[in-house]
Tab-separated table of C-alpha atoms in Angstrom:
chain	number	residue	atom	x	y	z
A	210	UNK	CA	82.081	-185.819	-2.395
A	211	UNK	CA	79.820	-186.640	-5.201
A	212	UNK	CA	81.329	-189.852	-6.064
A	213	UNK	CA	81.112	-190.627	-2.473
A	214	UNK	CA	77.471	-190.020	-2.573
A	215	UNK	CA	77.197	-192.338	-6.057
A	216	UNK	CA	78.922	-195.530	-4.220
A	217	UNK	CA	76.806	-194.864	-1.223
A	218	UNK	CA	73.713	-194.701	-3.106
A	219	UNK	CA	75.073	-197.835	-5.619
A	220	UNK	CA	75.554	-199.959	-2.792
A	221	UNK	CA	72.180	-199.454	-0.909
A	222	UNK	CA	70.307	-199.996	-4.273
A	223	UNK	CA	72.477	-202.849	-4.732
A	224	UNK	CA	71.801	-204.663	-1.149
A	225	UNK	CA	68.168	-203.463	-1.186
A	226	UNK	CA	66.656	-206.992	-3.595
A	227	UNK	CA	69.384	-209.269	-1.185
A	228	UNK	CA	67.347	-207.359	1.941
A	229	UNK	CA	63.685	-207.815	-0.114
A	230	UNK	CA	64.483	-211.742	-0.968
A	231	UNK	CA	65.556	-212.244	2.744
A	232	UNK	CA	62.288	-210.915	3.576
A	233	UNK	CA	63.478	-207.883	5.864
A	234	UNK	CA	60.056	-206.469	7.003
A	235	UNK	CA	57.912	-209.221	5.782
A	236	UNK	CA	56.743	-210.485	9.336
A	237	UNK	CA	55.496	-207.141	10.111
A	238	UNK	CA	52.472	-207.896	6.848
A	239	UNK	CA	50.954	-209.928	9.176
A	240	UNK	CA	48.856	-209.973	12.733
A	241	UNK	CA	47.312	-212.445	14.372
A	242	UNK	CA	44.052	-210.658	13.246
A	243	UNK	CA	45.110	-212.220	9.795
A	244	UNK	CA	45.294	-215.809	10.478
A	245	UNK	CA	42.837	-218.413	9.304
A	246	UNK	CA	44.668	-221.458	10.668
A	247	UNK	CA	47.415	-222.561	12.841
A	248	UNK	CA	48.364	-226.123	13.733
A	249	UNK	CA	51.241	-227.227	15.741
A	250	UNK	CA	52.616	-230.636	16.333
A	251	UNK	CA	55.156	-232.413	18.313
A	252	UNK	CA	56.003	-236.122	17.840
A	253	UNK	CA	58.029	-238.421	20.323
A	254	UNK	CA	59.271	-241.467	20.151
A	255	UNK	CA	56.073	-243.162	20.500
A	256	UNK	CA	53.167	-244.206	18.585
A	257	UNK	CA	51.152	-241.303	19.144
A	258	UNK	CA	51.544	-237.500	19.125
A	259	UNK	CA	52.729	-235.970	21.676
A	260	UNK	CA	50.315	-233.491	20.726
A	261	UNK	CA	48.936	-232.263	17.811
A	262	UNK	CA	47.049	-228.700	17.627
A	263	UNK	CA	44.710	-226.743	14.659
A	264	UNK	CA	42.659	-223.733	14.477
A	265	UNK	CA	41.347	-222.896	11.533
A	266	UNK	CA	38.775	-219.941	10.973
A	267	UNK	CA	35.609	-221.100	8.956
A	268	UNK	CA	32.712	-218.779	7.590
A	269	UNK	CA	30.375	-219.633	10.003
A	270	UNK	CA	33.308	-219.449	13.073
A	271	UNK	CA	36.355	-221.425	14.726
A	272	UNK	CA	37.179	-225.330	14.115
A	273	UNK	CA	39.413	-226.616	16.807
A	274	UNK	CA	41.179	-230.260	16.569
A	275	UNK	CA	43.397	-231.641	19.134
A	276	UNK	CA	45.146	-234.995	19.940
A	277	UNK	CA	47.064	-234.796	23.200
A	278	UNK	CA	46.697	-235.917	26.969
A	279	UNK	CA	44.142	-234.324	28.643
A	280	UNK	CA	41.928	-234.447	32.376
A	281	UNK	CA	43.790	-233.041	35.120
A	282	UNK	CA	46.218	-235.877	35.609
A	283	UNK	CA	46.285	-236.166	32.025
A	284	UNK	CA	45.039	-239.610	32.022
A	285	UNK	CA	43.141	-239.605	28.768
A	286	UNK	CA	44.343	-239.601	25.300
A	287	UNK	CA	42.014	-237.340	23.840
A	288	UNK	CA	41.852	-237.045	19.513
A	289	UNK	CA	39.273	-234.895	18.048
A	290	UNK	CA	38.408	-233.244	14.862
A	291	UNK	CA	37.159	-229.945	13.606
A	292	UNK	CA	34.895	-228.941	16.472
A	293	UNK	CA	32.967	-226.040	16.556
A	294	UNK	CA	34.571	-223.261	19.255
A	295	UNK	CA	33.301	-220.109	20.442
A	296	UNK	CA	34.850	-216.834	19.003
A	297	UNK	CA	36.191	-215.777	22.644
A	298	UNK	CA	38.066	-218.849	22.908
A	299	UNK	CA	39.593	-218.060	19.220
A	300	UNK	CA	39.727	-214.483	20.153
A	301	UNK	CA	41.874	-215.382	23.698
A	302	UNK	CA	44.477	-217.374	21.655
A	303	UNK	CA	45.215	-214.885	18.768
A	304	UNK	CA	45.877	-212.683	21.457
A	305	UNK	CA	48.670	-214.742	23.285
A	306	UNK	CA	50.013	-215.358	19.819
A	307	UNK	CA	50.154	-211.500	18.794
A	308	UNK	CA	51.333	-210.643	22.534
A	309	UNK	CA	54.022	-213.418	22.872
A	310	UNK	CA	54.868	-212.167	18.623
A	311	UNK	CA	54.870	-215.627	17.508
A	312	UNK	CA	54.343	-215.086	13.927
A	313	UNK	CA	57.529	-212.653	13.882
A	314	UNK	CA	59.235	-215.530	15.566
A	315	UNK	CA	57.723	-218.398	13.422
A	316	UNK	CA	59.346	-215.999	10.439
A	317	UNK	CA	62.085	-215.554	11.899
A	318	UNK	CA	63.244	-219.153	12.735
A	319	UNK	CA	65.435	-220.941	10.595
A	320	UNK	CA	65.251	-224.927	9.822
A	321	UNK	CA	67.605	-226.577	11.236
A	322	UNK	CA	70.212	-228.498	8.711
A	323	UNK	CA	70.374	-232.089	8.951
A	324	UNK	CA	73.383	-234.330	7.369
A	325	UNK	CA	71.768	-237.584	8.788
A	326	UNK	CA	68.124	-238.537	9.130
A	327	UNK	CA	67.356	-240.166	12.293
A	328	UNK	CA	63.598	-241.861	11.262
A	329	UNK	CA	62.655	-241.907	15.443
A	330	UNK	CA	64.031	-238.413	16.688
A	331	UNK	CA	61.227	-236.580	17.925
A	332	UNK	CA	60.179	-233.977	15.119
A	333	UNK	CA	57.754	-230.888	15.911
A	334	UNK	CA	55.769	-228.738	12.715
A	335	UNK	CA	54.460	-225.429	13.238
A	336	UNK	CA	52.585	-223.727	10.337
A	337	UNK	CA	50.537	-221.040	9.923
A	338	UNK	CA	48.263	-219.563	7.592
A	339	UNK	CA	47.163	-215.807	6.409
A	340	UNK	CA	44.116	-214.582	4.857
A	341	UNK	CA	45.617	-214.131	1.647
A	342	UNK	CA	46.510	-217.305	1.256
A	343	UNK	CA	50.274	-217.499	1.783
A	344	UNK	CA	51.776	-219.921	4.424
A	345	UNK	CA	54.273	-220.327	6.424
A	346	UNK	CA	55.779	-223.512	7.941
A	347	UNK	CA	58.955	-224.475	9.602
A	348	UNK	CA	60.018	-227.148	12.537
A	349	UNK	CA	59.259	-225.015	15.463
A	350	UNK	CA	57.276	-225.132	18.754
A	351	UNK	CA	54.763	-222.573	19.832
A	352	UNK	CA	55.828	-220.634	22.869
A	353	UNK	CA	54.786	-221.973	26.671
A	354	UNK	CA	51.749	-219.357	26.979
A	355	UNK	CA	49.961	-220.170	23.730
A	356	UNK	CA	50.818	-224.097	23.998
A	357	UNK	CA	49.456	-224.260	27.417
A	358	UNK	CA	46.136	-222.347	26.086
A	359	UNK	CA	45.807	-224.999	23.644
A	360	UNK	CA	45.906	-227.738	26.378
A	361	UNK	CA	43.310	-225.750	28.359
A	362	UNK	CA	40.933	-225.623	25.357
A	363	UNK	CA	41.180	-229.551	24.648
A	364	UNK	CA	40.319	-230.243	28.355
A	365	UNK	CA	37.563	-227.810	28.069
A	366	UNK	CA	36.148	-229.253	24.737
A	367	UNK	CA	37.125	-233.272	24.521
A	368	UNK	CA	33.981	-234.753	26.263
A	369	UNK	CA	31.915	-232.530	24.271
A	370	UNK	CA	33.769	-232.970	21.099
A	371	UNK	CA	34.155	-236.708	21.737
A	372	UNK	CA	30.602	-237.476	22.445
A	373	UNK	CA	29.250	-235.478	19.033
A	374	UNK	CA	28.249	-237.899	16.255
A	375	UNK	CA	28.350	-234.546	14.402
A	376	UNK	CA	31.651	-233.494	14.059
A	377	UNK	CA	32.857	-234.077	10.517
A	378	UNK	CA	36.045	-234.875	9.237
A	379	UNK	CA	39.450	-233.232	9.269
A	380	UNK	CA	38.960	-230.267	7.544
A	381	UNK	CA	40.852	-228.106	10.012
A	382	UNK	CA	44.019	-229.331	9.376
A	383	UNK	CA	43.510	-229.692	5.305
């Protein structure tokens, strides 16, 4: 019985750094409450996105950058940078993304492996970023609910974002 007990115990101890390398747990560290920037992006065949997404979480509040279609036949190419968003707006998003668990899925997902690279197959990013600085960053999509909130927040912010002399540079994809 003993001995039993001693290879029961030697292989648990022995699987537990294979389980802690794999990351087991690890997507449970973070919330949504913990993010400081998300982008997405999705690339066709053509010469522009098919859209391309960031949030990132300043000191003095939310930066939001889009390039996609936008207007409600999505007639204009809209591509702006680092514009200033309310907190709700911020606040409505994190909320999809912690109710839809996209970070666990973002974890999670596995790359896919590629023999051959085809230079025009569409390729989509998704990356995140915590608080404490780690990231993560794989080829995956957001899900329907938080990519369609994204779209929503471009059509409600691309005249005003457009129109601003004042918004500066990329900084909320860097």
């Amino acid at each position: 019985m003993k001995r039993k007990a001693r290879i029961a115990a030697a292989v648990v101890l022995a699987f537990l750094p294979i389980f802690g390398l794999l990351g087991c747990g690890e997507s449970e560290k973070f919330t949504a409450d913990d993010l400081v920037l998300i982008h997405t992006v999705y690339y066709g065949t053509e010469r522009n996105p098919v859209y391309c997404f960031a949030l990132k979480k300043e000191e003095n509040g939310w930066l939001f950058s889009a390039d996609c279609l936008v207007g409600e036949q999505k007639e204009h190419y809209a591509s702006f940078e680092s514009f200033p968003v309310p907190a709700e707006d911020a606040a409505g998003f994190l909320q999809i993304i912690s109710e839809d668990g996209e970070i666990k899925k973002l974890y999670r997902h596995r790359n896919p492996i590629r023999f051959f690279h085809i230079s025009d197959a569409p390729a989509c990013s998704l990356g995140m970023t915590f608080s404490d600085g780690s990231t993560m960053e794989k080829e995956a999509i957001l899900g329907d609910r938080a990519l369609n909130y994204l779209y929503v927040l471009a059509d409600r912010y691309y005249k005003a974002a457009e129109g601003s002399a004042e918004t500066p540079p990329d900084t909320a994809t860097s």
